[in-house]
Amino acid sequence: MSESVKASVIPFVIGDDAEAGENGNPAARLHLAEAVRMAEAIVFASAEPVTEKQLSQRLPDGVDVPAAMAELRKIYERRGINLVRVGDAWAFRTAGDLAFLMSRDSVQQKKLSRAALEVLAIIAYHQPVTRAEIEEIRGVETSKGTLDTLLETEWVRMRGRRKTPGRPVTYGTTEKFLDHFALEEIRDLPGIEELKGAGLLSTRMPSNFSIPLPPADPDEMTEDEDPLTDIDLEELGLLTPKVTEE
């Protein structure tokens, strides 16, 4: 969120009628209300989505972080700015029905090629997936430039190496992918019927056609994956080699 936008937003102060913790005693309600205000300040001041782990580290001990965030989300649900969940993190975003107001100030972004969109869709639904597996699904060769473009958008990341000969790199989506497409988690991706309804799939698809169910936790390593080591990162050009002093 830009500084100009932050400066124009009037801070919202939670009143004494906070509904969260309504079954508790007044002291508990006051404690939750204060925790909500603190969480609001933390998320508002952050340029990136804030995880619940980060919130728990900065909020007072004993605070029920999920309850505090649920209350804060409820407070903002009818406002021009909404609190949205991005994976396991939280961020403030312009309400969806008011996005048109920001169009004049938005940066014109280059559209992805059809090949890049196809690769992105395959990675989203099939992750973790290797370049060879992407090519097998598409039926055509995938250029390194296509994958580089997706990595530059920060919607896709190198997540590990497959435990097979050659140890190919596996790819997966990021929280920025979820944020851009307004998804709370990867399992919120549309299914077959939703895709057909949107005209993105032919109604005459083969009867045995199916879409794989994305993983519940895309960050968790699978049994046939190894995490990337510093040596792997150096080989992939993602980490500057350490210089040994003589």
mmCIF file of C-alpha atoms in Angstrom:
data_model
loop_
_atom_site.group_PDB
_atom_site.id
_atom_site.type_symbol
_atom_site.label_atom_id
_atom_site.label_comp_id
_atom_site.label_asym_id
_atom_site.label_seq_id
_atom_site.Cartn_x
_atom_site.Cartn_y
_atom_site.Cartn_z
ATOM 1 C CA MET A 1 0.000 0.000 0.000
ATOM 2 C CA SER A 2 1.491 3.326 -1.069
ATOM 3 C CA GLU A 3 2.209 6.072 1.452
ATOM 4 C CA SER A 4 -0.239 8.391 -0.319
ATOM 5 C CA VAL A 5 -3.022 5.853 0.077
ATOM 6 C CA LYS A 6 -2.093 5.242 3.713
ATOM 7 C CA ALA A 7 -2.181 8.965 4.432
ATOM 8 C CA SER A 8 -5.671 9.272 2.987
ATOM 9 C CA VAL A 9 -7.184 6.436 4.975
ATOM 10 C CA ILE A 10 -8.929 7.365 8.197
ATOM 11 C CA PRO A 11 -7.968 4.854 10.917
ATOM 12 C CA PHE A 12 -10.906 2.830 12.145
ATOM 13 C CA VAL A 13 -11.273 2.673 15.926
ATOM 14 C CA ILE A 14 -13.063 -0.314 17.383
ATOM 15 C CA GLY A 15 -15.849 0.633 19.735
ATOM 16 C CA ASP A 16 -17.064 -1.019 22.896
ATOM 17 C CA ASP A 17 -19.645 -3.026 20.958
ATOM 18 C CA ALA A 18 -17.144 -5.520 19.529
ATOM 19 C CA GLU A 19 -19.072 -8.740 19.041
ATOM 20 C CA ALA A 20 -16.064 -11.077 19.309
ATOM 21 C CA GLY A 21 -15.817 -12.696 22.666
ATOM 22 C CA GLU A 22 -19.375 -11.716 23.480
ATOM 23 C CA ASN A 23 -19.770 -14.822 25.613
ATOM 24 C CA GLY A 24 -16.771 -13.899 27.744
ATOM 25 C CA ASN A 25 -16.402 -11.400 30.537
ATOM 26 C CA PRO A 26 -15.916 -7.667 29.948
ATOM 27 C CA ALA A 27 -12.178 -7.917 30.620
ATOM 28 C CA ALA A 28 -11.812 -10.641 27.987
ATOM 29 C CA ARG A 29 -13.785 -8.587 25.448
ATOM 30 C CA LEU A 30 -11.636 -5.555 26.147
ATOM 31 C CA HIS A 31 -8.478 -7.653 25.777
ATOM 32 C CA LEU A 32 -9.672 -8.997 22.397
ATOM 33 C CA ALA A 33 -10.716 -5.524 21.198
ATOM 34 C CA GLU A 34 -7.278 -4.149 22.023
ATOM 35 C CA ALA A 35 -5.616 -7.115 20.273
ATOM 36 C CA VAL A 36 -7.761 -6.421 17.180
ATOM 37 C CA ARG A 37 -6.632 -2.789 17.130
ATOM 38 C CA MET A 38 -2.993 -3.855 17.411
ATOM 39 C CA ALA A 39 -3.369 -6.446 14.647
ATOM 40 C CA GLU A 40 -5.033 -3.804 12.476
ATOM 41 C CA ALA A 41 -2.038 -1.484 12.928
ATOM 42 C CA ILE A 42 0.458 -4.255 12.115
ATOM 43 C CA VAL A 43 -1.273 -5.353 8.905
ATOM 44 C CA PHE A 44 -1.994 -1.784 7.813
ATOM 45 C CA ALA A 45 1.670 -0.759 8.146
ATOM 46 C CA SER A 46 3.038 -3.806 6.317
ATOM 47 C CA ALA A 47 3.846 -3.696 2.612
ATOM 48 C CA GLU A 48 3.448 -7.488 2.411
ATOM 49 C CA PRO A 49 0.744 -9.840 3.751
ATOM 50 C CA VAL A 50 1.357 -10.649 7.424
ATOM 51 C CA THR A 51 1.259 -14.276 8.556
ATOM 52 C CA GLU A 52 -0.512 -15.408 11.706
ATOM 53 C CA LYS A 53 2.871 -16.553 13.029
ATOM 54 C CA GLN A 54 4.242 -13.021 12.621
ATOM 55 C CA LEU A 55 1.158 -11.606 14.326
ATOM 56 C CA SER A 56 1.445 -13.992 17.264
ATOM 57 C CA GLN A 57 5.075 -12.935 17.720
ATOM 58 C CA ARG A 58 4.131 -9.243 17.902
ATOM 59 C CA LEU A 59 0.845 -9.402 19.795
ATOM 60 C CA PRO A 60 0.676 -9.903 23.585
ATOM 61 C CA ASP A 61 0.959 -13.452 24.913
ATOM 62 C CA GLY A 62 -2.307 -15.340 25.114
ATOM 63 C CA VAL A 63 -4.026 -13.510 22.256
ATOM 64 C CA ASP A 64 -6.282 -15.733 20.136
ATOM 65 C CA VAL A 65 -4.926 -14.594 16.764
ATOM 66 C CA PRO A 66 -7.509 -16.405 14.554
ATOM 67 C CA ALA A 67 -10.345 -14.920 16.650
ATOM 68 C CA ALA A 68 -8.837 -11.435 16.481
ATOM 69 C CA MET A 69 -8.417 -11.626 12.711
ATOM 70 C CA ALA A 70 -11.941 -12.990 12.251
ATOM 71 C CA GLU A 71 -13.287 -9.997 14.191
ATOM 72 C CA LEU A 72 -11.152 -7.545 12.212
ATOM 73 C CA ARG A 73 -12.262 -9.118 8.939
ATOM 74 C CA LYS A 74 -15.903 -8.752 9.980
ATOM 75 C CA ILE A 75 -15.387 -5.077 10.839
ATOM 76 C CA TYR A 76 -13.961 -4.325 7.371
ATOM 77 C CA GLU A 77 -16.303 -6.492 5.278
ATOM 78 C CA ARG A 78 -18.619 -3.579 4.378
ATOM 79 C CA ARG A 79 -15.925 -0.940 4.042
ATOM 80 C CA GLY A 80 -14.018 0.366 1.032
ATOM 81 C CA ILE A 81 -11.004 -1.582 2.227
ATOM 82 C CA ASN A 82 -11.369 -5.277 3.071
ATOM 83 C CA LEU A 83 -9.173 -7.538 5.145
ATOM 84 C CA VAL A 84 -8.411 -10.586 3.017
ATOM 85 C CA ARG A 85 -6.643 -13.847 3.686
ATOM 86 C CA VAL A 86 -3.730 -14.731 1.413
ATOM 87 C CA GLY A 87 -2.618 -18.278 2.155
ATOM 88 C CA ASP A 88 -1.759 -18.195 5.860
ATOM 89 C CA ALA A 89 -1.322 -14.424 5.830
ATOM 90 C CA TRP A 90 -3.547 -11.321 6.015
ATOM 91 C CA ALA A 91 -3.572 -8.066 4.027
ATOM 92 C CA PHE A 92 -5.775 -5.026 3.382
ATOM 93 C CA ARG A 93 -7.080 -4.728 -0.165
ATOM 94 C CA THR A 94 -9.493 -2.422 -1.980
ATOM 95 C CA ALA A 95 -13.022 -3.844 -1.959
ATOM 96 C CA GLY A 96 -13.633 -5.789 -5.156
ATOM 97 C CA ASP A 97 -16.618 -3.700 -6.247
ATOM 98 C CA LEU A 98 -14.520 -0.512 -5.985
ATOM 99 C CA ALA A 99 -11.532 -1.714 -7.987
ATOM 100 C CA PHE A 100 -12.618 0.440 -10.943
ATOM 101 C CA LEU A 101 -11.756 3.550 -8.925
ATOM 102 C CA MET A 102 -8.090 2.534 -8.931
ATOM 103 C CA SER A 103 -7.877 1.868 -12.675
ATOM 104 C CA ARG A 104 -6.528 5.335 -13.505
ATOM 105 C CA ASP A 105 -3.559 4.863 -11.207
ATOM 106 C CA SER A 106 -2.817 1.266 -12.062
ATOM 107 C CA VAL A 107 0.341 0.331 -13.914
ATOM 108 C CA GLN A 108 -0.205 -1.181 -17.330
ATOM 109 C CA GLN A 109 1.200 -4.676 -17.189
ATOM 110 C CA LYS A 110 2.307 -6.755 -20.130
ATOM 111 C CA LYS A 111 -0.091 -9.584 -20.878
ATOM 112 C CA LEU A 112 1.199 -13.135 -20.537
ATOM 113 C CA SER A 113 1.457 -15.168 -23.714
ATOM 114 C CA ARG A 114 -0.887 -18.098 -24.258
ATOM 115 C CA ALA A 115 2.016 -20.475 -23.623
ATOM 116 C CA ALA A 116 2.782 -18.766 -20.300
ATOM 117 C CA LEU A 117 -0.873 -18.944 -19.248
ATOM 118 C CA GLU A 118 -0.999 -22.643 -20.111
ATOM 119 C CA VAL A 119 2.170 -23.336 -18.118
ATOM 120 C CA LEU A 120 0.869 -21.272 -15.187
ATOM 121 C CA ALA A 121 -2.384 -23.259 -15.145
ATOM 122 C CA ILE A 122 -0.501 -26.573 -15.245
ATOM 123 C CA ILE A 123 1.767 -25.516 -12.382
ATOM 124 C CA ALA A 124 -1.205 -24.309 -10.327
ATOM 125 C CA TYR A 125 -3.192 -27.533 -10.699
ATOM 126 C CA HIS A 126 -0.366 -30.091 -10.869
ATOM 127 C CA GLN A 127 2.215 -28.673 -8.438
ATOM 128 C CA PRO A 128 4.814 -29.747 -7.623
ATOM 129 C CA VAL A 129 5.649 -30.282 -11.296
ATOM 130 C CA THR A 130 8.872 -30.398 -13.346
ATOM 131 C CA ARG A 131 9.524 -28.854 -16.749
ATOM 132 C CA ALA A 132 9.446 -32.313 -18.367
ATOM 133 C CA GLU A 133 6.078 -33.039 -16.755
ATOM 134 C CA ILE A 134 4.733 -29.688 -17.972
ATOM 135 C CA GLU A 135 5.840 -30.550 -21.513
ATOM 136 C CA GLU A 136 4.229 -33.979 -21.268
ATOM 137 C CA ILE A 137 0.910 -32.437 -20.244
ATOM 138 C CA ARG A 138 1.034 -29.691 -22.905
ATOM 139 C CA GLY A 139 2.355 -31.982 -25.619
ATOM 140 C CA VAL A 140 4.885 -29.376 -26.743
ATOM 141 C CA GLU A 141 8.283 -28.154 -25.607
ATOM 142 C CA THR A 142 8.308 -25.387 -23.018
ATOM 143 C CA SER A 143 10.941 -22.702 -23.518
ATOM 144 C CA LYS A 144 13.097 -21.536 -20.640
ATOM 145 C CA GLY A 145 11.927 -17.996 -21.415
ATOM 146 C CA THR A 146 8.324 -18.926 -20.591
ATOM 147 C CA LEU A 147 9.292 -20.241 -17.162
ATOM 148 C CA ASP A 148 11.589 -17.246 -16.593
ATOM 149 C CA THR A 149 8.665 -14.897 -17.318
ATOM 150 C CA LEU A 150 6.492 -16.653 -14.739
ATOM 151 C CA LEU A 151 9.304 -16.572 -12.194
ATOM 152 C CA GLU A 152 9.691 -12.816 -12.792
ATOM 153 C CA THR A 153 6.002 -12.254 -12.036
ATOM 154 C CA GLU A 154 6.677 -13.984 -8.685
ATOM 155 C CA TRP A 155 3.545 -16.085 -9.206
ATOM 156 C CA VAL A 156 5.723 -19.181 -9.648
ATOM 157 C CA ARG A 157 8.751 -20.365 -7.689
ATOM 158 C CA MET A 158 11.326 -23.132 -7.770
ATOM 159 C CA ARG A 159 10.323 -25.235 -4.774
ATOM 160 C CA GLY A 160 12.597 -28.318 -4.753
ATOM 161 C CA ARG A 161 14.194 -31.127 -6.728
ATOM 162 C CA ARG A 162 12.532 -34.379 -7.777
ATOM 163 C CA LYS A 163 14.140 -37.534 -6.358
ATOM 164 C CA THR A 164 14.746 -38.956 -9.829
ATOM 165 C CA PRO A 165 17.831 -39.188 -12.073
ATOM 166 C CA GLY A 166 19.004 -35.704 -12.978
ATOM 167 C CA ARG A 167 17.161 -34.247 -9.960
ATOM 168 C CA PRO A 168 14.948 -31.888 -12.040
ATOM 169 C CA VAL A 169 13.639 -28.720 -10.396
ATOM 170 C CA THR A 170 10.010 -28.732 -9.284
ATOM 171 C CA TYR A 171 7.799 -25.660 -9.634
ATOM 172 C CA GLY A 172 4.868 -24.376 -7.575
ATOM 173 C CA THR A 173 2.802 -21.238 -7.047
ATOM 174 C CA THR A 174 3.400 -18.487 -4.497
ATOM 175 C CA GLU A 175 1.321 -16.387 -2.132
ATOM 176 C CA LYS A 176 1.535 -13.558 -4.685
ATOM 177 C CA PHE A 177 -0.292 -15.859 -7.110
ATOM 178 C CA LEU A 178 -3.051 -16.348 -4.534
ATOM 179 C CA ASP A 179 -3.154 -12.623 -3.815
ATOM 180 C CA HIS A 180 -3.393 -11.619 -7.492
ATOM 181 C CA PHE A 181 -6.211 -14.058 -8.242
ATOM 182 C CA ALA A 182 -8.041 -13.365 -4.945
ATOM 183 C CA LEU A 183 -7.676 -16.928 -3.638
ATOM 184 C CA GLU A 184 -7.440 -17.711 0.067
ATOM 185 C CA GLU A 185 -5.754 -21.043 -0.663
ATOM 186 C CA ILE A 186 -4.754 -23.044 -3.708
ATOM 187 C CA ARG A 187 -7.753 -25.371 -3.303
ATOM 188 C CA ASP A 188 -10.011 -22.414 -4.137
ATOM 189 C CA LEU A 189 -9.023 -22.823 -7.805
ATOM 190 C CA PRO A 190 -12.125 -23.432 -9.958
ATOM 191 C CA GLY A 191 -13.172 -27.005 -10.732
ATOM 192 C CA ILE A 192 -14.365 -28.506 -14.014
ATOM 193 C CA GLU A 193 -17.957 -27.286 -13.772
ATOM 194 C CA GLU A 194 -16.860 -23.737 -12.884
ATOM 195 C CA LEU A 195 -14.407 -23.683 -15.806
ATOM 196 C CA LYS A 196 -17.085 -24.945 -18.186
ATOM 197 C CA GLY A 197 -19.522 -22.344 -16.891
ATOM 198 C CA ALA A 198 -16.969 -19.611 -17.546
ATOM 199 C CA GLY A 199 -16.475 -20.878 -21.103
ATOM 200 C CA LEU A 200 -12.878 -21.906 -20.443
ATOM 201 C CA LEU A 201 -13.501 -25.595 -21.183
ATOM 202 C CA SER A 202 -15.414 -27.222 -24.006
ATOM 203 C CA THR A 203 -18.732 -28.772 -23.008
ATOM 204 C CA ARG A 204 -17.738 -31.757 -25.150
ATOM 205 C CA MET A 205 -14.714 -32.758 -23.110
ATOM 206 C CA PRO A 206 -13.944 -36.534 -22.947
ATOM 207 C CA SER A 207 -15.951 -38.299 -20.231
ATOM 208 C CA ASN A 208 -12.752 -39.415 -18.482
ATOM 209 C CA PHE A 209 -11.282 -35.888 -18.398
ATOM 210 C CA SER A 210 -10.483 -34.675 -14.902
ATOM 211 C CA ILE A 211 -8.667 -31.857 -13.157
ATOM 212 C CA PRO A 212 -6.274 -32.833 -10.364
ATOM 213 C CA LEU A 213 -7.044 -31.587 -6.869
ATOM 214 C CA PRO A 214 -4.346 -29.082 -5.839
ATOM 215 C CA PRO A 215 -2.419 -29.913 -2.646
ATOM 216 C CA ALA A 216 -3.831 -28.756 0.689
ATOM 217 C CA ASP A 217 -0.472 -27.214 1.603
ATOM 218 C CA PRO A 218 1.538 -26.260 -1.510
ATOM 219 C CA ASP A 219 4.547 -25.313 0.640
ATOM 220 C CA GLU A 220 4.952 -28.796 2.110
ATOM 221 C CA MET A 221 7.546 -31.033 0.460
ATOM 222 C CA THR A 222 6.200 -34.254 -1.076
ATOM 223 C CA GLU A 223 7.797 -37.668 -0.548
ATOM 224 C CA ASP A 224 9.497 -37.556 -3.959
ATOM 225 C CA GLU A 225 10.983 -34.071 -3.438
ATOM 226 C CA ASP A 226 14.100 -32.717 -1.776
ATOM 227 C CA PRO A 227 14.245 -29.091 -0.593
ATOM 228 C CA LEU A 228 16.615 -26.745 -2.421
ATOM 229 C CA THR A 229 20.007 -26.447 -0.729
ATOM 230 C CA ASP A 230 22.454 -23.530 -0.915
ATOM 231 C CA ILE A 231 24.419 -25.502 -3.522
ATOM 232 C CA ASP A 232 21.235 -25.935 -5.594
ATOM 233 C CA LEU A 233 20.496 -22.209 -5.297
ATOM 234 C CA GLU A 234 24.016 -21.358 -6.479
ATOM 235 C CA GLU A 235 23.671 -23.704 -9.470
ATOM 236 C CA LEU A 236 20.325 -22.134 -10.365
ATOM 237 C CA GLY A 237 21.732 -18.610 -10.050
ATOM 238 C CA LEU A 238 19.515 -17.777 -7.080
ATOM 239 C CA LEU A 239 22.333 -17.401 -4.576
ATOM 240 C CA THR A 240 25.659 -15.602 -4.923
ATOM 241 C CA PRO A 241 28.528 -18.064 -4.353
ATOM 242 C CA LYS A 242 30.418 -17.528 -1.124
ATOM 243 C CA VAL A 243 33.960 -16.198 -1.531
ATOM 244 C CA THR A 244 36.500 -18.066 0.582
ATOM 245 C CA GLU A 245 39.096 -15.813 2.103
ATOM 246 C CA GLU A 246 42.653 -17.123 1.864
#
